[in-house]
Tab-separated table of C-alpha atoms and ligand atoms in Angstrom:
chain	number	residue	atom	x	y	z
P	15	MET	CA	104.296	147.214	112.181
P	16	LYS	CA	100.722	147.517	113.498
P	17	ASP	CA	97.563	147.583	111.400
P	18	ALA	CA	94.395	149.576	112.262
P	19	ASP	CA	93.233	146.800	114.611
P	20	GLY	CA	96.521	146.882	116.505
P	21	ARG	CA	97.603	143.551	115.051
P	22	ILE	CA	101.340	143.252	114.507
P	23	ARG	CA	103.177	142.281	111.337
P	24	SER	CA	106.535	140.853	112.403
P	25	TRP	CA	107.764	139.656	109.000
P	26	THR	CA	109.174	141.651	106.116
P	27	LEU	CA	107.479	142.152	102.778
P	28	GLU	CA	110.844	143.017	101.248
P	29	LEU	CA	112.483	139.662	101.136
P	30	SER	CA	115.886	139.255	99.514
P	31	ARG	CA	116.832	136.182	97.514
P	32	PRO	CA	119.513	134.246	99.404
P	33	ARG	CA	122.858	133.569	97.734
P	34	PHE	CA	123.035	130.198	99.486
P	35	THR	CA	121.140	127.309	97.882
P	36	PRO	CA	119.958	124.738	100.433
P	37	PRO	CA	120.561	121.065	99.557
P	38	PRO	CA	117.659	119.098	98.025
P	39	GLY	CA	115.076	118.130	100.631
P	40	ALA	CA	116.026	120.896	103.091
P	41	VAL	CA	113.755	121.317	106.117
P	42	ASP	CA	112.905	124.638	107.761
P	43	ALA	CA	112.630	123.046	111.219
P	44	HIS	CA	111.368	126.038	113.194
P	45	CYS	CA	108.571	128.215	111.900
P	46	HIS	CA	105.038	129.109	112.962
P	47	VAL	CA	101.652	129.985	111.522
P	48	PHE	CA	99.312	132.690	112.842
P	49	GLY	CA	95.628	132.026	112.173
P	50	PRO	CA	94.002	132.976	109.923
P	51	GLN	CA	92.237	134.532	112.901
P	52	ALA	CA	88.741	134.302	111.388
P	53	GLU	CA	89.086	130.502	111.341
P	54	PHE	CA	91.497	129.954	114.216
P	55	PRO	CA	91.149	132.702	116.859
P	56	PHE	CA	94.082	133.620	119.065
P	57	SER	CA	94.163	132.603	122.724
P	58	ALA	CA	92.554	134.942	125.269
P	59	LYS	CA	95.927	134.769	127.071
P	60	ALA	CA	98.010	135.694	123.984
P	61	LYS	CA	100.765	138.202	124.777
P	62	TYR	CA	100.797	139.564	121.227
P	63	LEU	CA	98.188	139.807	118.476
P	64	PRO	CA	99.711	139.188	115.076
P	65	GLN	CA	98.335	139.685	111.602
P	66	ASP	CA	97.427	136.502	109.753
P	67	ALA	CA	100.371	134.433	108.568
P	68	GLY	CA	98.839	131.217	107.307
P	69	PRO	CA	100.103	128.226	105.321
P	70	ASP	CA	99.903	129.869	101.879
P	71	ALA	CA	102.325	132.604	102.942
P	72	LEU	CA	104.550	130.025	104.631
P	73	PHE	CA	104.719	127.871	101.497
P	74	ALA	CA	105.447	130.905	99.297
P	75	LEU	CA	108.350	131.781	101.609
P	76	ARG	CA	109.577	128.191	101.500
P	77	ARG	CA	109.632	128.167	97.706
P	78	HIS	CA	111.413	131.505	97.634
P	79	LEU	CA	114.108	130.299	100.018
P	80	GLY	CA	114.566	126.893	98.351
P	81	PHE	CA	113.294	124.640	101.154
P	82	SER	CA	111.163	121.494	100.761
P	83	ARG	CA	109.576	120.903	104.171
P	84	ASN	CA	108.619	122.701	107.367
P	85	VAL	CA	108.308	121.865	111.024
P	86	ILE	CA	105.593	124.125	112.392
P	87	VAL	CA	105.950	124.934	116.062
P	88	GLN	CA	102.770	125.976	117.823
P	89	ALA	CA	103.109	129.699	118.578
P	90	SER	CA	102.247	130.989	122.051
P	91	CYS	CA	99.533	133.305	120.667
P	92	HIS	CA	97.440	130.206	119.904
P	93	GLY	CA	97.805	128.814	123.434
P	94	THR	CA	96.928	125.108	123.622
P	95	ASP	CA	94.519	125.241	120.663
P	96	ASN	CA	96.585	123.533	117.954
P	97	ARG	CA	94.031	123.845	115.136
P	98	ALA	CA	95.949	126.453	113.135
P	99	THR	CA	99.103	124.313	113.237
P	100	LEU	CA	97.139	121.142	112.362
P	101	HIS	CA	95.400	122.937	109.504
P	102	ALA	CA	98.718	124.037	107.999
P	103	ILE	CA	100.058	120.487	108.263
P	104	ALA	CA	96.868	119.076	106.731
P	105	VAL	CA	97.057	121.262	103.623
P	106	SER	CA	100.803	120.640	103.164
P	107	GLU	CA	100.473	117.250	101.414
P	108	GLY	CA	102.924	115.587	103.770
P	109	THR	CA	105.566	118.317	103.611
P	110	CYS	CA	104.926	119.612	107.144
P	111	ARG	CA	105.041	118.119	110.597
P	112	GLY	CA	104.489	119.933	113.837
P	113	VAL	CA	105.156	120.519	117.520
P	114	ALA	CA	102.107	121.130	119.721
P	115	VAL	CA	101.491	122.971	122.967
P	116	VAL	CA	99.094	120.977	125.133
P	117	ASP	CA	97.048	121.384	128.265
P	118	PRO	CA	98.640	118.916	130.707
P	119	ALA	CA	95.158	117.448	131.257
P	120	ILE	CA	95.014	116.291	127.618
P	121	SER	CA	93.688	112.729	127.165
P	122	ASP	CA	95.545	109.889	125.469
P	123	ASP	CA	92.945	109.894	122.697
P	124	GLU	CA	93.613	113.578	122.036
P	125	LEU	CA	97.348	112.885	121.910
P	126	ASP	CA	96.675	110.116	119.384
P	127	ALA	CA	94.641	112.564	117.270
P	128	LEU	CA	97.545	115.032	117.318
P	129	HIS	CA	99.865	112.246	116.161
P	130	SER	CA	97.514	111.429	113.267
P	131	GLY	CA	97.545	115.140	112.408
P	132	GLY	CA	101.344	115.147	112.048
P	133	ILE	CA	102.459	116.298	115.507
P	134	ARG	CA	105.742	114.738	116.664
P	135	GLY	CA	106.596	116.740	119.778
P	136	VAL	CA	105.330	118.975	122.570
P	137	ARG	CA	106.701	122.409	123.403
P	138	PHE	CA	107.300	123.677	126.947
P	139	ASN	CA	107.719	127.452	127.014
P	140	PHE	CA	109.383	129.107	130.041
P	141	LEU	CA	109.515	132.717	128.801
P	142	LYS	CA	107.535	134.871	131.213
P	143	ARG	CA	106.863	137.439	128.509
P	144	LEU	CA	105.093	134.723	126.462
P	145	VAL	CA	103.257	132.498	128.963
P	146	ASP	CA	101.677	132.912	132.406
P	147	ASP	CA	102.908	129.700	133.954
P	148	ALA	CA	105.144	126.719	133.236
P	149	PRO	CA	104.345	123.906	135.695
P	150	LYS	CA	107.394	121.634	135.650
P	151	ASP	CA	105.730	118.701	137.446
P	152	LYS	CA	102.825	118.663	134.977
P	153	PHE	CA	105.203	119.047	132.024
P	154	LEU	CA	107.166	116.016	133.242
P	155	ASP	CA	103.951	114.049	133.407
P	156	VAL	CA	103.208	115.025	129.779
P	157	ALA	CA	106.766	114.053	128.783
P	158	ARG	CA	106.243	110.604	130.293
P	159	ARG	CA	102.901	110.214	128.523
P	160	ILE	CA	104.223	111.056	125.035
P	161	GLN	CA	106.984	108.469	125.302
P	162	ARG	CA	104.765	105.740	123.793
P	163	LEU	CA	104.265	107.906	120.675
P	164	GLY	CA	107.997	108.287	119.994
P	165	TRP	CA	107.772	112.078	120.397
P	166	HIS	CA	110.306	114.513	121.820
P	167	VAL	CA	109.907	117.736	123.785
P	168	VAL	CA	110.961	121.194	122.660
P	169	VAL	CA	111.930	123.565	125.474
P	170	TYR	CA	112.214	127.337	125.223
P	171	PHE	CA	114.027	129.214	128.001
P	172	GLU	CA	116.592	131.979	128.380
P	173	ALA	CA	120.221	131.556	129.425
P	174	ASP	CA	119.766	133.125	132.862
P	175	ILE	CA	117.595	130.222	134.046
P	176	LEU	CA	119.627	127.348	132.569
P	177	ASP	CA	120.983	126.333	136.013
P	178	GLU	CA	117.546	126.111	137.571
P	179	MET	CA	116.262	124.231	134.499
P	180	ARG	CA	118.837	121.444	134.813
P	181	PRO	CA	116.977	119.058	137.208
P	182	PHE	CA	113.845	119.385	135.061
P	183	LEU	CA	115.708	118.820	131.796
P	184	ASP	CA	117.619	115.883	133.310
P	185	ALA	CA	114.325	114.202	134.285
P	186	ILE	CA	112.735	114.322	130.808
P	187	PRO	CA	112.531	110.707	129.565
P	188	VAL	CA	112.347	111.496	125.822
P	189	PRO	CA	114.700	113.396	123.482
P	190	VAL	CA	114.904	117.135	124.193
P	191	VAL	CA	115.260	119.939	121.633
P	192	ILE	CA	116.286	123.360	122.957
P	193	ASP	CA	114.874	126.339	121.069
P	194	HIS	CA	117.346	128.972	119.945
P	195	MET	CA	120.166	127.433	122.044
P	196	GLY	CA	118.512	128.717	125.206
P	197	ARG	CA	119.182	132.277	124.062
P	198	PRO	CA	122.881	132.790	124.857
P	199	ASP	CA	124.507	136.203	124.794
P	200	VAL	CA	126.461	135.576	121.573
P	201	ARG	CA	128.578	138.665	122.147
P	202	GLN	CA	130.404	136.664	124.842
P	203	GLY	CA	131.856	134.513	122.050
P	204	PRO	CA	132.100	130.727	121.689
P	205	ASP	CA	133.886	130.269	125.039
P	206	GLY	CA	131.811	132.734	127.030
P	207	ALA	CA	129.827	131.771	130.122
P	208	ASP	CA	126.536	131.206	128.293
P	209	MET	CA	127.909	128.942	125.553
P	210	THR	CA	130.069	127.032	128.050
P	211	ALA	CA	127.040	126.320	130.264
P	212	PHE	CA	124.999	125.344	127.223
P	213	ARG	CA	127.668	122.916	126.024
P	214	ALA	CA	127.690	121.323	129.480
P	215	LEU	CA	123.970	120.697	129.008
P	216	LEU	CA	124.526	119.150	125.547
P	217	ASP	CA	127.304	116.993	127.024
P	218	SER	CA	125.052	115.748	129.840
P	219	ARG	CA	123.201	113.320	127.546
P	220	ASP	CA	123.397	112.432	123.887
P	221	ASP	CA	119.699	112.976	123.125
P	222	ILE	CA	119.627	116.742	123.640
P	223	TRP	CA	119.404	118.599	120.354
P	224	THR	CA	119.311	122.301	119.661
P	225	LYS	CA	118.137	124.758	117.053
P	226	VAL	CA	120.930	127.033	115.876
P	227	THR	CA	118.368	129.660	115.050
P	228	CYS	CA	117.457	133.319	115.493
P	229	PRO	CA	120.524	135.433	114.766
P	230	ASP	CA	117.972	138.237	114.479
P	231	ARG	CA	116.933	137.776	118.118
P	232	LEU	CA	120.389	137.026	119.520
P	233	ASP	CA	122.667	139.393	117.600
P	234	PRO	CA	121.431	142.999	117.716
P	235	ALA	CA	124.131	144.093	115.241
P	236	GLY	CA	122.058	142.616	112.391
P	237	PRO	CA	123.280	141.049	109.116
P	238	PRO	CA	125.757	139.484	108.573
P	239	TYR	CA	125.374	138.586	112.281
P	240	ALA	CA	129.113	138.293	112.922
P	241	ASP	CA	128.852	137.641	116.691
P	242	PHE	CA	126.226	134.959	116.143
P	243	VAL	CA	128.413	133.244	113.526
P	244	ARG	CA	131.517	133.367	115.747
P	245	ALA	CA	129.655	131.895	118.733
P	246	VAL	CA	127.568	129.286	116.902
P	247	ARG	CA	129.866	127.826	114.239
P	248	PRO	CA	131.966	125.856	116.780
P	249	LEU	CA	128.751	124.467	118.249
P	250	VAL	CA	127.616	123.153	114.850
P	251	GLU	CA	131.054	121.602	114.333
P	252	ALA	CA	131.065	119.964	117.775
P	253	TYR	CA	127.495	118.580	117.651
P	254	PRO	CA	126.847	118.075	113.906
P	255	ASP	CA	124.242	115.342	114.436
P	256	ARG	CA	122.155	117.222	117.012
P	257	VAL	CA	121.551	120.608	115.403
P	258	LEU	CA	118.503	121.877	113.532
P	259	TRP	CA	117.932	125.080	111.592
P	260	GLY	CA	114.825	127.148	110.944
P	261	THR	CA	113.744	130.587	109.820
P	262	ASP	CA	111.501	131.283	112.855
P	263	TRP	CA	109.129	132.931	110.340
P	264	PRO	CA	106.857	134.879	110.949
P	265	HIS	CA	109.220	135.972	113.719
P	266	PRO	CA	106.813	136.484	116.650
P	267	ASN	CA	107.353	139.788	118.473
P	268	MET	CA	110.045	141.124	116.108
P	269	GLU	CA	108.118	144.343	115.948
P	270	THR	CA	110.746	146.986	115.281
P	271	VAL	CA	113.430	145.348	113.124
P	272	LEU	CA	111.828	142.925	110.684
P	273	PRO	CA	114.298	140.162	109.804
P	274	ASP	CA	115.030	139.429	106.145
P	275	ASP	CA	114.663	135.657	105.773
P	276	GLY	CA	116.996	135.738	102.768
P	277	ALA	CA	119.756	137.158	104.986
P	278	LEU	CA	118.980	134.506	107.620
P	279	VAL	CA	119.459	131.736	105.033
P	280	ASP	CA	122.808	133.269	104.114
P	281	VAL	CA	123.962	132.684	107.701
P	282	ILE	CA	123.733	128.904	107.120
P	283	PRO	CA	127.029	128.462	105.184
P	284	GLU	CA	128.741	130.668	107.777
P	285	ILE	CA	127.803	128.388	110.688
P	286	ALA	CA	127.914	125.131	108.683
P	287	ALA	CA	130.822	125.588	106.311
P	288	THR	CA	130.941	122.233	104.494
P	289	ALA	CA	128.386	120.480	102.294
P	290	GLU	CA	128.331	117.602	104.796
P	291	LEU	CA	127.539	119.857	107.762
P	292	GLN	CA	124.866	121.621	105.709
P	293	ARG	CA	123.251	118.321	104.725
P	294	LYS	CA	123.179	117.131	108.348
P	295	LEU	CA	121.782	120.443	109.622
P	296	LEU	CA	119.121	120.887	106.952
P	297	VAL	CA	118.206	117.351	105.864
P	298	ASP	CA	119.526	114.355	107.831
P	299	ASN	CA	118.912	115.674	111.359
P	300	PRO	CA	115.383	117.050	110.934
P	301	MET	CA	114.380	113.994	108.893
P	302	ARG	CA	115.545	111.692	111.729
P	303	LEU	CA	113.484	113.611	114.257
P	304	TYR	CA	110.335	114.406	112.242
P	305	TRP	CA	110.114	111.884	109.372
P	306	PRO	CA	111.949	108.870	110.857
P	307	GLU	CA	109.905	106.460	108.736
P	308	GLU	CA	111.529	107.914	105.586
P	309	VAL	CA	115.101	107.673	106.827
F	9	0GZ	O1	111.108	134.990	121.328
F	9	0GZ	C1	109.906	135.024	120.977
F	9	0GZ	O2	109.181	136.018	121.115
F	9	0GZ	C2	109.311	133.802	120.396
F	9	0GZ	C3	107.931	133.598	120.520
F	9	0GZ	C4	107.400	132.421	120.103
F	9	0GZ	C5	105.983	132.110	120.301
F	9	0GZ	O3	105.219	133.041	120.549
F	9	0GZ	O4	105.645	130.907	120.252
F	9	0GZ	O5	108.163	131.461	119.509
F	9	0GZ	C6	109.513	131.643	119.327
F	9	0GZ	O6	110.155	130.721	118.789
F	9	0GZ	C7	110.095	132.843	119.780
């Protein structure tokens, strides 16, 4: 949905109320903020220009869905200027933490300032439609430099480059979180080539986590996202202590079919069928990674 300025709205205004009630303290561990542009302009290199989706809208969504905290992941449209993310964290009264995108030339003092602002990880994005370049050697240098802060890295790539990503991922000296499971083709099922290769990655070290997110991006059939559920539920059961969940609101680039966040929440009990799995996915795991001092 584009406005008169050509700015895209990628989130629905017709939100359903989910049937599923998240456990107390649930964390939406993958979401973004856009702007507001007047205060926090988008990057000159942004590949999409969204309408404003600031912290007030995010917190209204959170209340509606029954979540308590958010992890805000710096969106590619803001480049390496993390001010919009830091602003949202700052006004959240301790209920948000974040993942930054940094220029590899960032100083140690600037990294310290990000830590004080609630950042606990750095994102490396390998999607050509979102970023111009992804310098692996410089990213590895950043990964080494954030080790002293106790941070992790979040990596976003698509399934077709998993093989070529392996040496890079193997060399990262801090915990690794893979966005959206590295975008498998969920129609292949739980034992298809993409999920099998992804499990081999998870098996390669015990500090690789993943976000079991984005049925809307990965399952074109739409709600109730049957192929996504069939492919992802065994993953949640096999790696219950290394999975995170998030809405992905405001759903960057979902221009044609706007996901209903209520329907996304209703996928949770389908991929995490027991109260214990739900508590790990929504509370214990994200708290360990983002609020370790409270665990
Ligand atoms: O697939 C995407 O388009 C997408 C984009 C971004 C971003 O622009 O940062 O983040 C995501 O998690 C997913």
